Amino acid sequence: MSEAAGAGGRSQGGRDAEAVSRFVESFAAQLVEAGMQRMAARVFAALLSSDSGAMTSAELGEQLRISPAAVSGAVRYLSQQHMVAREREPGSRRERYRVHSDQWYEALTNRETVLKRWEGALREGVASLGADTPAGNRMAETLAFFEFIEGEITAMMERWRVHREQVFGKGSQDQPEPVGAPRSATTSPG
């Protein structure tokens, strides 16, 4: 049991399993309030709070007291949001689920893709409704808002990379690529 509670209510690393459980449920509740699915929020909080950042379906099910089907559905959602990745355990057919070291960056980058699609739809709306109509004007303002947000996300993520390096040091974790840049297998941290 790599992340689950052992004898005496202590998890590996000497943590109080009850305190960890309270944190997971509390943080998950905050994520649910922000719009995340409940089970996905619990799985994400459990992964985030584990030392390795990775757990098997069985470990997640044991810690959260949920079924394998619930774990599977939560992981599918989190994968679609680019917040976790599936990986094979070396020498095993079992999958582990890993929280990205840059999960918030991944989630925001994913939102940027959604914003681009919305911008395209809004441009069509402005063109078909007419920019001089009240509805077309409202669409144009919404489009301008999303274009503004997209530019702010790009600038904010650049500031985050600088801040992250100052606080945690260069190469402390995988550094995210600039928004819109392709991920490279040859990029090395540090």
Short mmCIF file of N, CA and C in Angstrom, two decimals:
data_model
loop_
_atom_site.label_atom_id
_atom_site.label_comp_id
_atom_site.label_asym_id
_atom_site.label_seq_id
_atom_site.Cartn_x
_atom_site.Cartn_y
_atom_site.Cartn_z
N MET A 1 0.84 -1.19 0.00
CA MET A 1 0.00 0.00 0.00
C MET A 1 0.88 1.23 0.00
N SER A 2 1.12 1.77 -1.16
CA SER A 2 2.09 2.86 -1.22
C SER A 2 1.56 4.18 -0.69
N GLU A 3 0.30 4.47 -0.88
CA GLU A 3 -0.23 5.75 -0.41
C GLU A 3 -1.37 5.57 0.59
N ALA A 4 -1.87 4.37 0.73
CA ALA A 4 -3.01 4.14 1.61
C ALA A 4 -2.56 4.07 3.06
N ALA A 5 -3.52 4.20 3.93
CA ALA A 5 -3.22 4.18 5.36
C ALA A 5 -2.76 2.81 5.80
N GLY A 6 -1.78 2.78 6.68
CA GLY A 6 -1.29 1.53 7.24
C GLY A 6 -1.86 1.35 8.63
N ALA A 7 -1.22 0.50 9.42
CA ALA A 7 -1.68 0.22 10.78
C ALA A 7 -1.63 1.48 11.63
N GLY A 8 -2.60 1.62 12.49
CA GLY A 8 -2.60 2.75 13.43
C GLY A 8 -3.05 4.05 12.81
N GLY A 9 -3.64 4.02 11.59
CA GLY A 9 -4.14 5.25 10.98
C GLY A 9 -3.06 6.14 10.42
N ARG A 10 -1.85 5.64 10.31
CA ARG A 10 -0.75 6.43 9.74
C ARG A 10 -0.48 5.96 8.33
N SER A 11 -0.28 6.88 7.40
CA SER A 11 0.12 6.52 6.05
C SER A 11 1.63 6.53 5.99
N GLN A 12 2.16 6.03 4.89
CA GLN A 12 3.62 6.07 4.76
C GLN A 12 4.08 7.50 4.87
N GLY A 13 5.25 7.70 5.42
CA GLY A 13 5.76 9.04 5.63
C GLY A 13 5.32 9.60 6.97
N GLY A 14 4.59 8.81 7.77
CA GLY A 14 4.20 9.24 9.10
C GLY A 14 3.04 10.21 9.14
N ARG A 15 2.31 10.36 8.06
CA ARG A 15 1.16 11.27 8.06
C ARG A 15 -0.02 10.66 8.78
N ASP A 16 -0.83 11.49 9.35
CA ASP A 16 -2.07 11.07 9.98
C ASP A 16 -3.10 10.87 8.86
N ALA A 17 -3.52 9.62 8.66
CA ALA A 17 -4.43 9.29 7.56
C ALA A 17 -5.75 10.05 7.67
N GLU A 18 -6.23 10.28 8.89
CA GLU A 18 -7.48 11.03 9.06
C GLU A 18 -7.30 12.48 8.64
N ALA A 19 -6.17 13.08 8.98
CA ALA A 19 -5.90 14.47 8.58
C ALA A 19 -5.81 14.58 7.05
N VAL A 20 -5.15 13.61 6.43
CA VAL A 20 -5.05 13.60 4.96
C VAL A 20 -6.44 13.47 4.37
N SER A 21 -7.24 12.57 4.90
CA SER A 21 -8.61 12.37 4.41
C SER A 21 -9.43 13.65 4.54
N ARG A 22 -9.30 14.33 5.68
CA ARG A 22 -10.03 15.60 5.86
C ARG A 22 -9.60 16.63 4.83
N PHE A 23 -8.28 16.72 4.57
CA PHE A 23 -7.79 17.66 3.56
C PHE A 23 -8.36 17.31 2.19
N VAL A 24 -8.28 16.03 1.80
CA VAL A 24 -8.76 15.60 0.49
C VAL A 24 -10.23 15.99 0.33
N GLU A 25 -11.05 15.69 1.32
CA GLU A 25 -12.49 15.99 1.22
C GLU A 25 -12.75 17.50 1.21
N SER A 26 -11.99 18.24 2.01
CA SER A 26 -12.16 19.70 2.06
C SER A 26 -11.77 20.35 0.74
N PHE A 27 -10.59 19.97 0.22
CA PHE A 27 -10.15 20.55 -1.05
C PHE A 27 -11.07 20.13 -2.18
N ALA A 28 -11.51 18.86 -2.18
CA ALA A 28 -12.44 18.39 -3.20
C ALA A 28 -13.73 19.20 -3.17
N ALA A 29 -14.22 19.52 -1.97
CA ALA A 29 -15.44 20.32 -1.85
C ALA A 29 -15.26 21.69 -2.49
N GLN A 30 -14.07 22.27 -2.32
CA GLN A 30 -13.79 23.57 -2.95
C GLN A 30 -13.80 23.45 -4.48
N LEU A 31 -13.22 22.36 -4.98
CA LEU A 31 -13.21 22.14 -6.43
C LEU A 31 -14.62 21.92 -6.97
N VAL A 32 -15.44 21.22 -6.21
CA VAL A 32 -16.84 20.99 -6.61
C VAL A 32 -17.58 22.33 -6.67
N GLU A 33 -17.36 23.18 -5.68
CA GLU A 33 -17.99 24.51 -5.69
C GLU A 33 -17.59 25.31 -6.92
N ALA A 34 -16.38 25.07 -7.42
CA ALA A 34 -15.89 25.78 -8.61
C ALA A 34 -16.38 25.13 -9.90
N GLY A 35 -17.10 23.98 -9.79
CA GLY A 35 -17.69 23.39 -10.98
C GLY A 35 -17.16 22.04 -11.40
N MET A 36 -16.19 21.49 -10.67
CA MET A 36 -15.65 20.18 -11.04
C MET A 36 -16.60 19.09 -10.55
N GLN A 37 -16.63 17.97 -11.27
CA GLN A 37 -17.42 16.82 -10.84
C GLN A 37 -16.90 16.33 -9.49
N ARG A 38 -17.82 15.86 -8.63
CA ARG A 38 -17.47 15.50 -7.26
C ARG A 38 -16.42 14.38 -7.20
N MET A 39 -16.64 13.29 -7.90
CA MET A 39 -15.70 12.17 -7.80
C MET A 39 -14.35 12.55 -8.41
N ALA A 40 -14.37 13.29 -9.51
CA ALA A 40 -13.12 13.74 -10.12
C ALA A 40 -12.35 14.64 -9.15
N ALA A 41 -13.07 15.49 -8.44
CA ALA A 41 -12.43 16.38 -7.46
C ALA A 41 -11.78 15.58 -6.35
N ARG A 42 -12.44 14.54 -5.88
CA ARG A 42 -11.87 13.71 -4.81
C ARG A 42 -10.62 12.97 -5.29
N VAL A 43 -10.70 12.40 -6.50
CA VAL A 43 -9.54 11.68 -7.04
C VAL A 43 -8.38 12.64 -7.26
N PHE A 44 -8.65 13.81 -7.80
CA PHE A 44 -7.60 14.79 -8.04
C PHE A 44 -6.94 15.22 -6.73
N ALA A 45 -7.76 15.49 -5.72
CA ALA A 45 -7.22 15.91 -4.42
C ALA A 45 -6.37 14.79 -3.80
N ALA A 46 -6.81 13.55 -3.95
CA ALA A 46 -6.04 12.42 -3.42
C ALA A 46 -4.69 12.30 -4.13
N LEU A 47 -4.69 12.42 -5.45
CA LEU A 47 -3.44 12.35 -6.20
C LEU A 47 -2.52 13.50 -5.84
N LEU A 48 -3.07 14.68 -5.76
CA LEU A 48 -2.28 15.87 -5.45
C LEU A 48 -1.65 15.77 -4.07
N SER A 49 -2.34 15.12 -3.13
CA SER A 49 -1.83 15.04 -1.76
C SER A 49 -0.90 13.84 -1.54
N SER A 50 -0.73 13.00 -2.54
CA SER A 50 0.17 11.85 -2.38
C SER A 50 1.60 12.29 -2.68
N ASP A 51 2.57 11.71 -1.96
CA ASP A 51 3.97 12.09 -2.17
C ASP A 51 4.42 11.84 -3.60
N SER A 52 4.03 10.72 -4.15
CA SER A 52 4.48 10.37 -5.50
C SER A 52 3.70 11.10 -6.58
N GLY A 53 2.51 11.58 -6.25
CA GLY A 53 1.65 12.20 -7.25
C GLY A 53 1.02 11.19 -8.17
N ALA A 54 1.16 9.89 -7.83
CA ALA A 54 0.61 8.82 -8.67
C ALA A 54 0.07 7.71 -7.79
N MET A 55 -1.05 7.15 -8.22
CA MET A 55 -1.66 6.04 -7.48
C MET A 55 -2.35 5.12 -8.48
N THR A 56 -2.52 3.87 -8.10
CA THR A 56 -3.27 2.92 -8.91
C THR A 56 -4.76 3.09 -8.61
N SER A 57 -5.57 2.48 -9.45
CA SER A 57 -7.01 2.48 -9.23
C SER A 57 -7.35 1.87 -7.88
N ALA A 58 -6.68 0.76 -7.54
CA ALA A 58 -6.94 0.09 -6.26
C ALA A 58 -6.57 1.00 -5.09
N GLU A 59 -5.45 1.70 -5.17
CA GLU A 59 -5.03 2.61 -4.09
C GLU A 59 -6.03 3.75 -3.93
N LEU A 60 -6.46 4.32 -5.06
CA LEU A 60 -7.45 5.40 -5.00
C LEU A 60 -8.76 4.89 -4.41
N GLY A 61 -9.21 3.72 -4.88
CA GLY A 61 -10.45 3.15 -4.37
C GLY A 61 -10.39 2.89 -2.88
N GLU A 62 -9.24 2.37 -2.41
CA GLU A 62 -9.07 2.09 -0.98
C GLU A 62 -9.06 3.38 -0.17
N GLN A 63 -8.28 4.36 -0.61
CA GLN A 63 -8.18 5.60 0.15
C GLN A 63 -9.50 6.35 0.19
N LEU A 64 -10.20 6.41 -0.95
CA LEU A 64 -11.42 7.20 -1.03
C LEU A 64 -12.68 6.40 -0.75
N ARG A 65 -12.51 5.06 -0.61
CA ARG A 65 -13.64 4.15 -0.38
C ARG A 65 -14.66 4.28 -1.50
N ILE A 66 -14.16 4.13 -2.74
CA ILE A 66 -15.02 4.21 -3.92
C ILE A 66 -14.74 3.00 -4.81
N SER A 67 -15.64 2.75 -5.74
CA SER A 67 -15.54 1.59 -6.63
C SER A 67 -14.54 1.84 -7.75
N PRO A 68 -14.04 0.77 -8.37
CA PRO A 68 -13.17 0.93 -9.54
C PRO A 68 -13.85 1.70 -10.67
N ALA A 69 -15.16 1.51 -10.83
CA ALA A 69 -15.89 2.24 -11.86
C ALA A 69 -15.89 3.75 -11.58
N ALA A 70 -16.03 4.11 -10.31
CA ALA A 70 -16.00 5.53 -9.94
C ALA A 70 -14.62 6.13 -10.21
N VAL A 71 -13.57 5.37 -9.89
CA VAL A 71 -12.20 5.82 -10.18
C VAL A 71 -12.04 6.02 -11.68
N SER A 72 -12.48 5.03 -12.45
CA SER A 72 -12.34 5.10 -13.90
C SER A 72 -13.02 6.32 -14.50
N GLY A 73 -14.25 6.58 -14.07
CA GLY A 73 -14.98 7.75 -14.58
C GLY A 73 -14.30 9.06 -14.20
N ALA A 74 -13.81 9.12 -12.97
CA ALA A 74 -13.14 10.33 -12.50
C ALA A 74 -11.84 10.57 -13.28
N VAL A 75 -11.08 9.49 -13.49
CA VAL A 75 -9.82 9.62 -14.22
C VAL A 75 -10.07 10.01 -15.68
N ARG A 76 -11.12 9.46 -16.27
CA ARG A 76 -11.45 9.82 -17.65
C ARG A 76 -11.72 11.33 -17.74
N TYR A 77 -12.51 11.86 -16.82
CA TYR A 77 -12.80 13.29 -16.79
C TYR A 77 -11.51 14.10 -16.60
N LEU A 78 -10.70 13.70 -15.62
CA LEU A 78 -9.46 14.44 -15.33
C LEU A 78 -8.48 14.37 -16.50
N SER A 79 -8.45 13.25 -17.20
CA SER A 79 -7.59 13.13 -18.39
C SER A 79 -8.05 14.08 -19.48
N GLN A 80 -9.36 14.17 -19.68
CA GLN A 80 -9.91 15.08 -20.70
C GLN A 80 -9.59 16.53 -20.37
N GLN A 81 -9.48 16.83 -19.07
CA GLN A 81 -9.15 18.19 -18.65
C GLN A 81 -7.64 18.43 -18.59
N HIS A 82 -6.86 17.42 -18.96
CA HIS A 82 -5.39 17.48 -18.94
C HIS A 82 -4.84 17.72 -17.54
N MET A 83 -5.50 17.13 -16.55
CA MET A 83 -5.05 17.29 -15.17
C MET A 83 -4.36 16.05 -14.63
N VAL A 84 -4.57 14.90 -15.25
CA VAL A 84 -3.88 13.67 -14.88
C VAL A 84 -3.49 12.91 -16.14
N ALA A 85 -2.52 12.03 -15.98
CA ALA A 85 -2.08 11.18 -17.08
C ALA A 85 -2.12 9.73 -16.62
N ARG A 86 -2.37 8.83 -17.54
CA ARG A 86 -2.31 7.40 -17.27
C ARG A 86 -0.92 6.92 -17.64
N GLU A 87 -0.37 6.03 -16.84
CA GLU A 87 0.93 5.45 -17.15
C GLU A 87 0.95 4.02 -16.66
N ARG A 88 1.72 3.19 -17.29
CA ARG A 88 1.86 1.79 -16.89
C ARG A 88 2.89 1.67 -15.78
N GLU A 89 2.59 0.82 -14.80
CA GLU A 89 3.60 0.50 -13.78
C GLU A 89 4.67 -0.33 -14.46
N PRO A 90 5.95 -0.02 -14.27
CA PRO A 90 7.01 -0.82 -14.88
C PRO A 90 6.87 -2.29 -14.52
N GLY A 91 6.91 -3.15 -15.55
CA GLY A 91 6.83 -4.59 -15.33
C GLY A 91 5.45 -5.09 -14.95
N SER A 92 4.42 -4.29 -15.18
CA SER A 92 3.07 -4.67 -14.79
C SER A 92 2.08 -4.21 -15.85
N ARG A 93 0.90 -4.80 -15.82
CA ARG A 93 -0.16 -4.35 -16.71
C ARG A 93 -1.04 -3.32 -16.01
N ARG A 94 -0.78 -3.08 -14.72
CA ARG A 94 -1.59 -2.12 -13.98
C ARG A 94 -1.26 -0.70 -14.40
N GLU A 95 -2.29 0.13 -14.42
CA GLU A 95 -2.09 1.54 -14.72
C GLU A 95 -2.02 2.34 -13.43
N ARG A 96 -1.20 3.36 -13.48
CA ARG A 96 -1.14 4.35 -12.41
C ARG A 96 -1.65 5.64 -13.00
N TYR A 97 -2.22 6.44 -12.16
CA TYR A 97 -2.72 7.75 -12.59
C TYR A 97 -1.86 8.79 -11.90
N ARG A 98 -1.30 9.70 -12.70
CA ARG A 98 -0.35 10.69 -12.19
C ARG A 98 -0.89 12.09 -12.43
N VAL A 99 -0.82 12.89 -11.38
CA VAL A 99 -1.16 14.29 -11.51
C VAL A 99 0.03 14.97 -12.21
N HIS A 100 -0.27 15.84 -13.15
CA HIS A 100 0.80 16.55 -13.86
C HIS A 100 1.52 17.48 -12.88
N SER A 101 2.82 17.61 -13.04
CA SER A 101 3.55 18.55 -12.18
C SER A 101 3.12 19.97 -12.48
N ASP A 102 2.60 20.18 -13.67
CA ASP A 102 2.13 21.51 -14.06
C ASP A 102 0.63 21.46 -14.38
N GLN A 103 -0.14 20.79 -13.50
CA GLN A 103 -1.55 20.54 -13.76
C GLN A 103 -2.36 21.81 -13.99
N TRP A 104 -2.07 22.87 -13.28
CA TRP A 104 -2.85 24.10 -13.45
C TRP A 104 -2.53 24.73 -14.80
N TYR A 105 -1.26 24.68 -15.20
CA TYR A 105 -0.88 25.17 -16.52
C TYR A 105 -1.63 24.38 -17.59
N GLU A 106 -1.62 23.05 -17.46
CA GLU A 106 -2.32 22.20 -18.43
C GLU A 106 -3.80 22.54 -18.49
N ALA A 107 -4.42 22.72 -17.34
CA ALA A 107 -5.85 23.02 -17.31
C ALA A 107 -6.13 24.37 -17.97
N LEU A 108 -5.30 25.38 -17.69
CA LEU A 108 -5.50 26.69 -18.32
C LEU A 108 -5.24 26.64 -19.82
N THR A 109 -4.23 25.90 -20.23
CA THR A 109 -3.94 25.77 -21.66
C THR A 109 -5.10 25.11 -22.37
N ASN A 110 -5.69 24.11 -21.73
CA ASN A 110 -6.85 23.45 -22.29
C ASN A 110 -8.01 24.44 -22.43
N ARG A 111 -8.17 25.31 -21.46
CA ARG A 111 -9.22 26.32 -21.53
C ARG A 111 -8.96 27.29 -22.68
N GLU A 112 -7.68 27.57 -22.94
CA GLU A 112 -7.37 28.47 -24.05
C GLU A 112 -7.85 27.89 -25.37
N THR A 113 -7.75 26.58 -25.54
CA THR A 113 -8.25 25.92 -26.75
C THR A 113 -9.75 26.12 -26.86
N VAL A 114 -10.45 25.98 -25.74
CA VAL A 114 -11.90 26.20 -25.72
C VAL A 114 -12.21 27.64 -26.08
N LEU A 115 -11.44 28.59 -25.52
CA LEU A 115 -11.66 30.00 -25.85
C LEU A 115 -11.52 30.26 -27.34
N LYS A 116 -10.53 29.66 -27.97
CA LYS A 116 -10.34 29.84 -29.42
C LYS A 116 -11.56 29.35 -30.20
N ARG A 117 -12.12 28.21 -29.79
CA ARG A 117 -13.31 27.71 -30.47
C ARG A 117 -14.49 28.66 -30.26
N TRP A 118 -14.64 29.16 -29.03
CA TRP A 118 -15.73 30.10 -28.76
C TRP A 118 -15.55 31.38 -29.58
N GLU A 119 -14.30 31.83 -29.70
CA GLU A 119 -14.04 33.04 -30.49
C GLU A 119 -14.49 32.84 -31.93
N GLY A 120 -14.17 31.68 -32.50
CA GLY A 120 -14.59 31.39 -33.88
C GLY A 120 -16.10 31.41 -34.01
N ALA A 121 -16.79 30.80 -33.06
CA ALA A 121 -18.26 30.77 -33.10
C ALA A 121 -18.82 32.19 -32.94
N LEU A 122 -18.23 32.98 -32.06
CA LEU A 122 -18.71 34.35 -31.86
C LEU A 122 -18.47 35.21 -33.10
N ARG A 123 -17.35 35.02 -33.78
CA ARG A 123 -17.11 35.76 -35.03
C ARG A 123 -18.21 35.46 -36.05
N GLU A 124 -18.57 34.18 -36.15
CA GLU A 124 -19.67 33.80 -37.04
C GLU A 124 -20.97 34.46 -36.60
N GLY A 125 -21.19 34.50 -35.28
CA GLY A 125 -22.39 35.14 -34.75
C GLY A 125 -22.45 36.62 -35.09
N VAL A 126 -21.34 37.32 -34.95
CA VAL A 126 -21.30 38.75 -35.28
C VAL A 126 -21.59 38.94 -36.76
N ALA A 127 -20.97 38.10 -37.60
CA ALA A 127 -21.16 38.22 -39.05
C ALA A 127 -22.61 37.93 -39.44
N SER A 128 -23.22 36.92 -38.85
CA SER A 128 -24.58 36.56 -39.25
C SER A 128 -25.63 37.48 -38.63
N LEU A 129 -25.38 38.02 -37.45
CA LEU A 129 -26.36 38.91 -36.81
C LEU A 129 -26.20 40.35 -37.25
N GLY A 130 -24.99 40.69 -37.69
CA GLY A 130 -24.71 42.07 -38.07
C GLY A 130 -24.16 42.83 -36.88
N ALA A 131 -22.97 43.42 -37.05
CA ALA A 131 -22.29 44.11 -35.95
C ALA A 131 -23.08 45.31 -35.46
N ASP A 132 -24.00 45.85 -36.30
CA ASP A 132 -24.74 47.06 -35.92
C ASP A 132 -26.06 46.74 -35.21
N THR A 133 -26.36 45.47 -34.99
CA THR A 133 -27.57 45.11 -34.25
C THR A 133 -27.24 44.96 -32.77
N PRO A 134 -28.23 45.08 -31.89
CA PRO A 134 -27.95 44.89 -30.46
C PRO A 134 -27.35 43.51 -30.17
N ALA A 135 -27.89 42.47 -30.77
CA ALA A 135 -27.36 41.11 -30.54
C ALA A 135 -25.95 40.99 -31.10
N GLY A 136 -25.72 41.53 -32.29
CA GLY A 136 -24.38 41.49 -32.89
C GLY A 136 -23.37 42.27 -32.07
N ASN A 137 -23.79 43.40 -31.52
CA ASN A 137 -22.92 44.20 -30.64
C ASN A 137 -22.57 43.43 -29.37
N ARG A 138 -23.57 42.74 -28.80
CA ARG A 138 -23.34 41.94 -27.60
C ARG A 138 -22.36 40.80 -27.92
N MET A 139 -22.51 40.18 -29.08
CA MET A 139 -21.59 39.12 -29.50
C MET A 139 -20.18 39.68 -29.69
N ALA A 140 -20.07 40.86 -30.30
CA ALA A 140 -18.76 41.48 -30.53
C ALA A 140 -18.08 41.80 -29.21
N GLU A 141 -18.85 42.26 -28.23
CA GLU A 141 -18.26 42.56 -26.92
C GLU A 141 -17.80 41.27 -26.23
N THR A 142 -18.59 40.22 -26.35
CA THR A 142 -18.20 38.93 -25.77
C THR A 142 -16.94 38.41 -26.45
N LEU A 143 -16.88 38.53 -27.77
CA LEU A 143 -15.69 38.11 -28.52
C LEU A 143 -14.47 38.91 -28.06
N ALA A 144 -14.61 40.22 -27.91
CA ALA A 144 -13.49 41.05 -27.45
C ALA A 144 -13.03 40.63 -26.06
N PHE A 145 -13.99 40.27 -25.19
CA PHE A 145 -13.64 39.80 -23.86
C PHE A 145 -12.80 38.53 -23.93
N PHE A 146 -13.23 37.55 -24.71
CA PHE A 146 -12.49 36.29 -24.82
C PHE A 146 -11.11 36.50 -25.45
N GLU A 147 -11.00 37.39 -26.44
CA GLU A 147 -9.69 37.69 -27.02
C GLU A 147 -8.77 38.33 -25.98
N PHE A 148 -9.33 39.21 -25.16
CA PHE A 148 -8.57 39.84 -24.09
C PHE A 148 -8.08 38.78 -23.09
N ILE A 149 -8.98 37.91 -22.66
CA ILE A 149 -8.63 36.85 -21.70
C ILE A 149 -7.53 35.96 -22.27
N GLU A 150 -7.64 35.60 -23.54
CA GLU A 150 -6.62 34.76 -24.17
C GLU A 150 -5.24 35.41 -24.10
N GLY A 151 -5.17 36.70 -24.40
CA GLY A 151 -3.89 37.41 -24.32
C GLY A 151 -3.37 37.49 -22.89
N GLU A 152 -4.27 37.68 -21.94
CA GLU A 152 -3.88 37.75 -20.54
C GLU A 152 -3.36 36.41 -20.03
N ILE A 153 -3.97 35.32 -20.46
CA ILE A 153 -3.52 33.99 -20.04
C ILE A 153 -2.09 33.76 -20.53
N THR A 154 -1.82 34.11 -21.78
CA THR A 154 -0.48 33.94 -22.33
C THR A 154 0.54 34.75 -21.53
N ALA A 155 0.25 36.00 -21.26
CA ALA A 155 1.17 36.85 -20.50
C ALA A 155 1.30 36.37 -19.06
N MET A 156 0.20 35.96 -18.47
CA MET A 156 0.22 35.48 -17.08
C MET A 156 1.06 34.21 -16.96
N MET A 157 0.96 33.30 -17.91
CA MET A 157 1.72 32.06 -17.84
C MET A 157 3.22 32.33 -17.99
N GLU A 158 3.58 33.33 -18.75
CA GLU A 158 5.00 33.70 -18.85
C GLU A 158 5.49 34.24 -17.51
N ARG A 159 4.69 35.09 -16.87
CA ARG A 159 5.06 35.60 -15.55
C ARG A 159 5.14 34.46 -14.54
N TRP A 160 4.24 33.48 -14.65
CA TRP A 160 4.27 32.32 -13.75
C TRP A 160 5.57 31.55 -13.91
N ARG A 161 6.02 31.31 -15.14
CA ARG A 161 7.27 30.57 -15.35
C ARG A 161 8.44 31.27 -14.66
N VAL A 162 8.51 32.58 -14.77
CA VAL A 162 9.58 33.35 -14.12
C VAL A 162 9.45 33.24 -12.60
N HIS A 163 8.25 33.44 -12.09
CA HIS A 163 8.01 33.37 -10.65
C HIS A 163 8.31 31.97 -10.12
N ARG A 164 7.88 30.95 -10.83
CA ARG A 164 8.10 29.56 -10.41
C ARG A 164 9.60 29.27 -10.29
N GLU A 165 10.36 29.74 -11.27
CA GLU A 165 11.81 29.53 -11.23
C GLU A 165 12.44 30.26 -10.05
N GLN A 166 11.97 31.48 -9.76
CA GLN A 166 12.50 32.23 -8.62
C GLN A 166 12.19 31.54 -7.30
N VAL A 167 10.99 31.01 -7.17
CA VAL A 167 10.55 30.41 -5.91
C VAL A 167 11.07 28.99 -5.73
N PHE A 168 11.01 28.18 -6.80
CA PHE A 168 11.33 26.76 -6.68
C PHE A 168 12.64 26.37 -7.35
N GLY A 169 13.27 27.29 -8.03
CA GLY A 169 14.54 27.00 -8.70
C GLY A 169 14.34 26.43 -10.09
N LYS A 170 15.31 26.68 -10.90
CA LYS A 170 15.25 26.19 -12.28
C LYS A 170 15.33 24.67 -12.28
N GLY A 171 14.41 24.05 -13.01
CA GLY A 171 14.43 22.60 -13.15
C GLY A 171 13.85 21.85 -11.96
N SER A 172 13.17 22.55 -11.02
CA SER A 172 12.61 21.85 -9.87
C SER A 172 11.51 20.88 -10.29
N GLN A 173 10.78 21.23 -11.31
CA GLN A 173 9.78 20.35 -11.92
C GLN A 173 9.83 20.64 -13.40
N ASP A 174 9.14 19.82 -14.18
CA ASP A 174 9.09 20.08 -15.62
C ASP A 174 8.53 21.47 -15.83
N GLN A 175 9.22 22.27 -16.61
CA GLN A 175 8.75 23.61 -16.89
C GLN A 175 7.77 23.56 -18.06
N PRO A 176 6.61 24.21 -17.95
CA PRO A 176 5.66 24.19 -19.04
C PRO A 176 6.18 24.97 -20.23
N GLU A 177 5.80 24.51 -21.40
CA GLU A 177 6.16 25.20 -22.63
C GLU A 177 5.27 26.44 -22.75
N PRO A 178 5.68 27.44 -23.54
CA PRO A 178 4.83 28.60 -23.76
C PRO A 178 3.50 28.17 -24.35
N VAL A 179 2.43 28.90 -24.03
CA VAL A 179 1.10 28.59 -24.54
C VAL A 179 1.15 28.56 -26.05
N GLY A 180 0.61 27.49 -26.63
CA GLY A 180 0.58 27.35 -28.07
C GLY A 180 1.82 26.68 -28.65
N ALA A 181 2.87 26.52 -27.87
CA ALA A 181 4.09 25.88 -28.38
C ALA A 181 3.95 24.38 -28.29
N PRO A 182 4.45 23.65 -29.29
CA PRO A 182 4.37 22.19 -29.22
C PRO A 182 5.28 21.66 -28.13
N ARG A 183 4.85 20.58 -27.47
CA ARG A 183 5.69 19.93 -26.46
C ARG A 183 6.79 19.17 -27.16
N SER A 184 7.99 19.24 -26.65
CA SER A 184 9.12 18.57 -27.26
C SER A 184 9.67 17.51 -26.33
N ALA A 185 9.93 16.33 -26.89
CA ALA A 185 10.53 15.25 -26.09
C ALA A 185 11.98 15.54 -25.76
N THR A 186 12.59 16.46 -26.52
CA THR A 186 14.00 16.76 -26.29
C THR A 186 14.21 17.90 -25.32
N THR A 187 13.12 18.56 -24.91
CA THR A 187 13.26 19.64 -23.95
C THR A 187 13.63 19.06 -22.60
N SER A 188 14.69 19.58 -22.02
CA SER A 188 15.10 19.07 -20.71
C SER A 188 14.97 20.18 -19.69
N PRO A 189 14.51 19.85 -18.47
CA PRO A 189 14.42 20.89 -17.45
C PRO A 189 15.80 21.37 -17.07
N GLY A 190 15.87 22.67 -16.81
CA GLY A 190 17.12 23.23 -16.30
C GLY A 190 18.01 23.59 -17.39
#
